[in-house]
Coordinates of N, CA, C and O in Angstrom, one line a residue:
X10 N -77.0 161.9 -6.8 CA -77.1 163.4 -6.9 C -77.9 162.8 -8.2 O -77.1 163.2 -9.1
X11 N -79.6 162.9 -8.6 CA -79.1 162.6 -10.0 C -79.2 163.8 -11.2 O -79.0 164.7 -10.1
X12 N -78.8 164.1 -12.1 CA -78.1 165.3 -12.4 C -79.4 165.6 -13.3 O -81.2 165.4 -14.0
X13 N -79.8 167.7 -13.2 CA -81.0 167.9 -14.0 C -80.9 168.8 -15.9 O -79.7 167.9 -15.8
X14 N -82.0 168.6 -16.2 CA -81.4 168.1 -17.3 C -80.5 169.8 -17.6 O -80.4 169.4 -18.8
X15 N -80.9 170.9 -16.7 CA -80.0 171.3 -17.3 C -78.2 171.0 -17.3 O -77.6 171.4 -18.1
X16 N -77.7 170.0 -16.5 CA -77.0 169.4 -16.8 C -76.4 168.4 -18.1 O -75.5 167.3 -18.0
X17 N -76.8 167.8 -18.7 CA -77.1 167.6 -19.7 C -77.1 168.3 -21.0 O -77.8 168.9 -21.0
X18 N -76.4 167.5 -22.1 CA -76.3 168.1 -23.5 C -77.7 167.9 -24.3 O -77.8 166.9 -23.5
X19 N -77.0 167.8 -25.9 CA -78.0 167.3 -26.4 C -78.0 166.3 -26.9 O -79.2 165.2 -27.3
X20 N -76.8 165.3 -26.7 CA -76.8 163.5 -26.7 C -77.2 162.5 -25.5 O -76.4 161.7 -25.0
X21 N -77.5 164.1 -24.0 CA -77.2 162.9 -23.1 C -76.2 162.8 -22.2 O -76.4 162.5 -20.9
X22 N -75.1 163.5 -22.2 CA -73.9 163.4 -21.6 C -73.3 164.8 -20.5 O -74.0 165.6 -20.6
X23 N -73.5 164.2 -19.6 CA -73.8 164.8 -18.3 C -72.2 166.1 -18.5 O -71.3 166.1 -19.2
X24 N -72.7 166.5 -18.3 CA -71.3 168.1 -18.0 C -70.3 167.9 -17.3 O -69.3 168.3 -18.1
X25 N -70.4 168.0 -16.4 CA -69.7 167.3 -16.1 C -68.1 166.3 -16.9 O -66.5 166.5 -16.1
X26 N -69.0 165.5 -17.3 CA -68.1 164.7 -17.9 C -67.2 165.8 -18.8 O -66.2 165.4 -18.9
X27 N -67.8 166.2 -19.2 CA -66.9 167.1 -20.8 C -66.3 167.9 -19.9 O -65.1 167.8 -20.7
X28 N -66.4 168.3 -18.4 CA -65.8 169.5 -18.3 C -64.6 169.0 -17.7 O -62.9 169.7 -17.8
X29 N -64.8 167.5 -17.1 CA -63.7 166.7 -16.9 C -62.0 166.4 -18.0 O -61.3 166.5 -17.9
X30 N -62.8 166.3 -19.2 CA -62.3 165.5 -19.7 C -60.8 167.3 -20.8 O -60.4 166.7 -21.0
X31 N -62.3 168.0 -20.8 CA -61.4 169.2 -21.6 C -60.1 170.0 -20.4 O -59.4 170.1 -20.9
X32 N -60.8 169.2 -19.3 CA -59.6 170.2 -18.3 C -58.4 168.9 -18.0 O -57.5 169.6 -17.8
X33 N -58.4 167.9 -18.5 CA -57.2 166.5 -18.8 C -56.8 167.3 -20.3 O -55.3 167.3 -19.5
X34 N -57.2 167.6 -21.3 CA -56.7 168.4 -22.6 C -55.7 169.9 -21.7 O -54.6 169.6 -22.4
X35 N -56.1 170.4 -21.4 CA -55.3 171.9 -20.8 C -54.6 170.9 -19.9 O -53.4 171.6 -20.3
X36 N -54.8 170.6 -19.1 CA -53.4 170.1 -17.9 C -52.3 169.0 -18.7 O -51.5 169.2 -18.1
X37 N -52.5 168.3 -19.8 CA -51.1 167.7 -20.1 C -51.0 168.3 -20.8 O -49.0 167.1 -20.4
X38 N -50.7 169.6 -21.5 CA -49.1 169.9 -21.7 C -48.2 170.9 -19.9 O -46.8 170.6 -20.6
X39 N -48.7 170.5 -19.1 CA -48.8 171.4 -18.2 C -47.9 170.3 -17.4 O -46.7 169.7 -16.8
X40 N -48.7 168.8 -17.4 CA -47.5 167.5 -17.5 C -46.6 167.2 -17.8 O -46.1 166.7 -17.0
X41 N -47.1 167.4 -19.2 CA -44.9 167.0 -20.1 C -45.0 167.4 -19.5 O -42.9 167.5 -19.7
X42 N -44.5 169.2 -20.0 CA -43.5 170.5 -18.7 C -43.2 170.1 -17.7 O -41.5 170.0 -17.4
X43 N -43.7 169.8 -16.9 CA -43.0 169.2 -15.3 C -42.0 167.9 -15.5 O -40.9 168.1 -15.5
X44 N -42.7 166.7 -16.9 CA -42.3 166.3 -17.3 C -40.8 166.3 -17.2 O -39.3 165.4 -17.2
X45 N -40.6 167.0 -18.2 CA -38.8 167.0 -18.8 C -38.2 168.1 -18.0 O -37.4 167.7 -18.7
X46 N -39.0 168.2 -16.7 CA -37.4 169.6 -16.6 C -37.3 168.4 -16.0 O -36.5 169.9 -14.9
X47 N -37.3 166.9 -15.0 CA -36.8 166.2 -14.7 C -36.1 166.2 -14.0 O -35.6 165.5 -15.2
X48 N -34.4 166.1 -13.6 CA -33.0 165.9 -14.1 C -32.2 167.1 -14.9 O -31.5 166.8 -14.6
X49 N -33.6 167.9 -15.6 CA -32.8 169.2 -15.8 C -32.1 170.5 -14.9 O -33.1 170.2 -13.9
X50 N -31.1 170.6 -14.9 CA -30.0 171.9 -14.4 C -30.9 173.2 -15.2 O -31.0 173.2 -16.4
X51 N -30.9 174.5 -14.3 CA -31.9 175.5 -15.3 C -30.6 176.4 -14.1 O -30.8 176.7 -13.1
X52 N -30.5 177.1 -15.0 CA -29.7 178.6 -14.4 C -30.5 180.1 -15.1 O -30.7 180.1 -16.8
X53 N -31.0 180.6 -14.3 CA -31.7 181.6 -14.8 C -30.9 183.0 -14.9 O -29.8 182.6 -14.8
X54 N -31.5 183.8 -16.7 CA -30.1 184.5 -17.1 C -31.3 186.0 -17.3 O -31.9 185.5 -17.0
X55 N -31.2 187.2 -17.4 CA -31.5 188.0 -17.4 C -32.2 188.6 -16.5 O -32.2 188.4 -14.7
X56 N -34.1 189.0 -16.2 CA -34.6 189.5 -15.9 C -35.5 188.5 -14.7 O -35.9 188.8 -14.0
X57 N -34.3 187.6 -15.3 CA -35.7 186.1 -14.2 C -34.4 186.0 -13.8 O -35.3 185.9 -11.6
X58 N -33.0 186.4 -13.6 CA -32.7 186.2 -12.7 C -33.2 187.3 -11.4 O -32.8 186.9 -10.3
X59 N -33.3 188.1 -11.6 CA -33.5 189.2 -10.9 C -34.7 188.9 -9.8 O -34.9 189.2 -9.2
X60 N -35.5 188.2 -10.7 CA -37.3 188.3 -10.1 C -36.6 186.8 -9.3 O -37.0 187.1 -7.8
X61 N -35.9 186.1 -9.0 CA -35.3 185.1 -8.6 C -34.5 185.7 -7.1 O -34.9 184.9 -5.7
X62 N -34.5 186.6 -7.2 CA -33.6 187.1 -5.6 C -34.3 188.1 -5.4 O -34.5 188.4 -4.5
X63 N -35.4 188.5 -5.8 CA -36.5 189.1 -5.6 C -37.6 188.2 -4.4 O -37.6 188.6 -3.5
X64 N -37.6 187.4 -5.2 CA -38.1 185.6 -3.8 C -37.3 185.5 -2.9 O -38.0 185.4 -2.0
X65 N -36.4 185.4 -2.7 CA -35.7 184.5 -2.1 C -35.0 185.8 -0.6 O -34.7 185.6 0.3
X66 N -35.5 187.1 -1.7 CA -35.6 188.2 -0.5 C -36.8 187.6 0.7 O -37.0 188.1 1.5
X67 N -37.7 187.9 0.1 CA -39.1 187.5 1.1 C -38.2 186.8 2.5 O -38.5 185.4 2.2
X68 N -39.8 186.9 3.9 CA -38.9 186.6 4.7 C -38.0 187.3 5.4 O -37.6 186.9 6.5
X69 N -36.9 188.3 4.6 CA -36.3 188.8 5.9 C -36.0 190.5 5.8 O -37.0 190.5 5.3
X70 N -35.0 190.8 5.6 CA -34.9 191.8 6.2 C -35.0 193.2 4.5 O -35.6 193.8 4.3
X71 N -35.4 192.3 3.6 CA -35.0 192.7 1.8 C -35.9 192.5 1.9 O -36.7 193.0 0.3
X72 N -36.8 192.0 2.6 CA -39.2 192.1 1.5 C -39.1 192.7 1.1 O -39.4 193.9 1.4
X73 N -39.7 192.3 -0.4 CA -39.7 192.9 -1.1 C -42.1 194.1 -0.9 O -41.9 193.8 -0.3
X74 N -41.7 195.2 -1.4 CA -42.5 196.6 -0.9 C -42.7 196.8 -2.7 O -44.7 196.6 -2.2
X75 N -42.8 196.3 -3.3 CA -42.8 196.9 -4.9 C -42.5 195.3 -5.9 O -42.6 194.7 -5.5
X76 N -43.3 195.8 -6.8 CA -43.2 194.8 -8.3 C -42.1 194.8 -8.8 O -41.0 195.5 -7.8
X77 N -42.0 194.5 -9.8 CA -41.0 193.5 -10.4 C -40.3 195.1 -10.9 O -41.2 195.9 -11.6
X78 N -39.2 194.9 -11.0 CA -38.8 196.4 -11.6 C -38.8 196.3 -12.8 O -38.3 195.3 -13.4
X79 N -38.7 197.4 -14.2 CA -39.7 197.4 -15.4 C -37.7 198.7 -15.4 O -37.4 199.2 -15.0
X80 N -37.9 198.7 -17.3 CA -36.7 199.0 -17.7 C -37.1 200.7 -17.7 O -36.4 201.6 -18.1
X81 N -38.0 200.7 -17.6 CA -38.4 202.4 -18.0 C -38.2 203.0 -16.9 O -39.0 204.5 -16.2
X82 N -37.9 202.0 -15.5 CA -37.4 203.8 -13.4 C -38.3 203.7 -12.8 O -38.5 204.4 -12.0
X83 N -39.1 202.1 -13.0 CA -40.7 202.2 -12.6 C -41.5 201.4 -11.6 O -40.3 199.6 -12.5
X84 N -41.9 200.4 -10.8 CA -41.9 199.8 -10.6 C -43.5 198.5 -10.6 O -44.4 199.9 -10.9
X85 N -43.9 197.8 -11.3 CA -45.3 197.2 -11.2 C -45.8 197.1 -10.0 O -45.1 197.1 -8.8
X86 N -47.5 197.2 -10.4 CA -48.1 197.4 -9.7 C -48.1 196.7 -7.6 O -47.7 197.1 -7.3
X87 N -47.1 195.3 -8.2 CA -46.8 194.9 -6.5 C -46.5 194.0 -6.2 O -46.0 193.3 -8.0
X88 N -45.3 193.0 -5.0 CA -45.2 192.1 -4.6 C -45.6 190.8 -5.3 O -45.1 189.6 -4.3
X89 N -46.7 190.6 -5.3 CA -47.4 189.3 -5.0 C -47.0 187.8 -5.8 O -46.4 187.0 -5.4
X90 N -46.6 188.3 -6.9 CA -45.7 186.9 -7.8 C -44.7 186.9 -6.9 O -44.6 185.2 -6.7
X91 N -44.2 187.7 -6.0 CA -42.7 186.6 -4.6 C -43.2 186.3 -3.6 O -43.0 184.9 -3.9
X92 N -44.7 187.0 -3.9 CA -45.1 186.2 -2.0 C -45.4 184.7 -2.4 O -45.4 183.6 -1.5
X93 N -46.3 184.2 -3.6 CA -46.4 183.3 -3.6 C -45.3 181.9 -4.9 O -45.8 180.7 -3.7
X94 N -44.6 182.7 -5.6 CA -43.6 181.7 -5.5 C -42.2 181.3 -4.5 O -41.5 180.8 -4.6
X95 N -42.1 183.1 -3.4 CA -41.1 182.2 -2.4 C -40.9 180.9 -1.2 O -40.8 180.5 -1.5
X96 N -43.3 180.6 -1.3 CA -42.4 178.7 -0.5 C -42.2 178.0 -1.0 O -41.2 176.8 -0.4
X97 N -42.2 178.3 -2.4 CA -41.5 177.1 -3.2 C -40.2 177.0 -3.9 O -39.8 176.0 -3.5
X98 N -39.4 178.4 -3.6 CA -38.1 178.9 -3.0 C -38.1 177.8 -2.1 O -36.4 177.5 -1.9
X99 N -38.5 177.9 -1.1 CA -38.0 177.8 0.4 C -37.6 176.4 0.2 O -36.0 176.1 1.1
X100 N -38.7 175.6 0.0 CA -38.8 174.3 0.1 C -38.1 173.6 -1.3 O -36.7 172.9 -1.0
X101 N -37.3 174.6 -2.8 CA -37.7 173.1 -3.3 C -35.9 174.7 -4.5 O -35.3 174.2 -5.4
X102 N -35.3 175.1 -3.9 CA -34.4 176.0 -4.1 C -35.5 176.8 -5.9 O -36.7 177.1 -6.0
X103 N -34.1 177.0 -6.2 CA -34.8 178.2 -8.1 C -35.4 176.5 -8.7 O -36.2 177.1 -9.7
X104 N -35.8 176.0 -8.4 CA -36.3 174.3 -9.2 C -37.7 174.6 -8.8 O -38.2 173.9 -9.5
X105 N -37.8 175.0 -7.9 CA -38.8 174.9 -7.1 C -39.9 176.1 -7.0 O -40.5 175.8 -8.1
X106 N -39.0 177.0 -8.2 CA -39.7 178.3 -8.9 C -40.7 178.1 -9.7 O -42.0 178.0 -10.3
X107 N -40.1 176.7 -10.7 CA -40.1 176.1 -11.7 C -41.6 176.2 -11.6 O -41.9 176.1 -12.3
X108 N -41.2 174.8 -10.7 CA -42.6 174.1 -9.7 C -44.3 175.2 -10.5 O -45.4 174.8 -9.5
X109 N -43.5 176.2 -9.3 CA -44.5 177.0 -8.7 C -45.2 178.4 -10.0 O -46.2 178.3 -9.7
X110 N -44.6 178.7 -11.1 CA -44.8 179.1 -11.7 C -45.9 178.3 -13.1 O -46.7 178.6 -13.2
X111 N -45.3 176.9 -12.7 CA -45.9 176.1 -13.5 C -47.5 175.4 -13.1 O -48.4 176.1 -13.3
X112 N -47.1 175.6 -11.3 CA -48.5 175.7 -11.5 C -50.0 177.0 -11.1 O -50.7 176.5 -11.2
X113 N -49.4 178.2 -10.7 CA -50.2 179.5 -10.9 C -50.6 179.2 -12.2 O -51.7 180.1 -12.3
X114 N -50.2 178.2 -13.2 CA -50.3 179.0 -14.6 C -51.2 178.0 -14.9 O -51.9 178.4 -16.2
X115 N -51.9 176.7 -14.3 CA -52.2 176.0 -14.7 C -53.5 175.6 -14.0 O -54.2 175.9 -14.1
X116 N -53.2 176.9 -12.8 CA -53.9 176.8 -11.9 C -55.1 178.4 -13.0 O -56.7 178.2 -13.2
X117 N -54.8 179.4 -13.1 CA -55.4 179.8 -14.3 C -55.6 178.9 -15.8 O -57.2 179.5 -16.1
X118 N -54.9 178.3 -15.7 CA -56.0 177.4 -17.6 C -56.9 176.6 -16.8 O -57.6 177.1 -17.5
X119 N -57.1 176.0 -15.9 CA -58.5 176.6 -15.5 C -58.9 176.8 -14.9 O -60.2 176.0 -15.5
X120 N -58.9 177.7 -14.8 CA -60.1 179.2 -14.0 C -60.2 179.9 -15.5 O -61.3 179.7 -15.2
X121 N -59.6 179.8 -16.5 CA -60.4 179.5 -17.6 C -61.3 178.8 -17.9 O -62.5 179.2 -18.4
X122 N -61.4 177.5 -18.3 CA -62.0 176.7 -17.8 C -62.9 177.0 -17.6 O -64.2 176.9 -18.3
X123 N -62.9 176.4 -15.9 CA -64.0 176.9 -15.1 C -64.9 177.7 -15.2 O -66.7 178.2 -15.9
X124 N -64.7 179.6 -16.2 CA -64.9 180.2 -16.5 C -65.6 180.2 -17.8 O -66.6 180.5 -17.9
X125 N -65.7 179.7 -19.3 CA -66.0 179.1 -19.9 C -66.9 178.5 -19.9 O -67.2 177.3 -21.3
X126 N -67.2 178.1 -19.1 CA -68.4 176.8 -19.0 C -69.3 177.0 -20.3 O -69.6 178.1 -21.0
X127 N -70.8 176.5 -20.5 CA -71.3 176.7 -21.0 C -72.4 177.7 -21.1 O -72.6 177.7 -19.3
X128 N -72.9 177.6 -22.0 CA -74.6 179.0 -21.3 C -75.1 178.5 -20.6 O -75.2 180.1 -20.0
X129 N -75.7 177.5 -20.5 CA -76.3 177.3 -19.2 C -76.3 177.3 -17.6 O -76.5 177.5 -16.6
X130 N -74.6 177.5 -17.9 CA -74.7 177.3 -16.6 C -73.5 178.9 -16.5 O -74.0 179.3 -14.4
X131 N -73.4 179.2 -17.3 CA -73.4 181.3 -17.2 C -73.9 181.5 -16.4 O -73.6 182.9 -15.7
X132 N -75.9 181.9 -15.7 CA -76.1 181.8 -15.7 C -76.1 182.6 -13.9 O -76.8 182.8 -13.2
X133 N -76.0 180.6 -13.2 CA -75.7 181.2 -12.5 C -73.9 181.9 -11.3 O -74.2 181.7 -9.6
X134 N -74.0 182.8 -12.5 CA -72.2 183.3 -12.0 C -73.1 184.5 -11.7 O -73.2 185.2 -11.0

């Protein structure tokens, strides 16, 4: 399939090539972070340890129905974070949560790249 003139920049290169380069540049720090955590032991502490406990509760009798506990006596809006990270915890334990967080943040970063496409492509949204 040939690319239209709207898909080409001033230098004649296609937009998908540029998008792939930007996506690779955005993903690079995540890949480096993943490589740095291989073989390292992680001991969560403080608030993160409490979140790990709530993630471990998903699927059992104590499945969380509210979000993260606040120091001001109220809960954050919902337990979606716990539900998203629970499968990673089931498969790989505490270290799996790190991988899950990395993938969620990578998805968010790539989503921002997609949303910040050139002006020619924003009219399609």
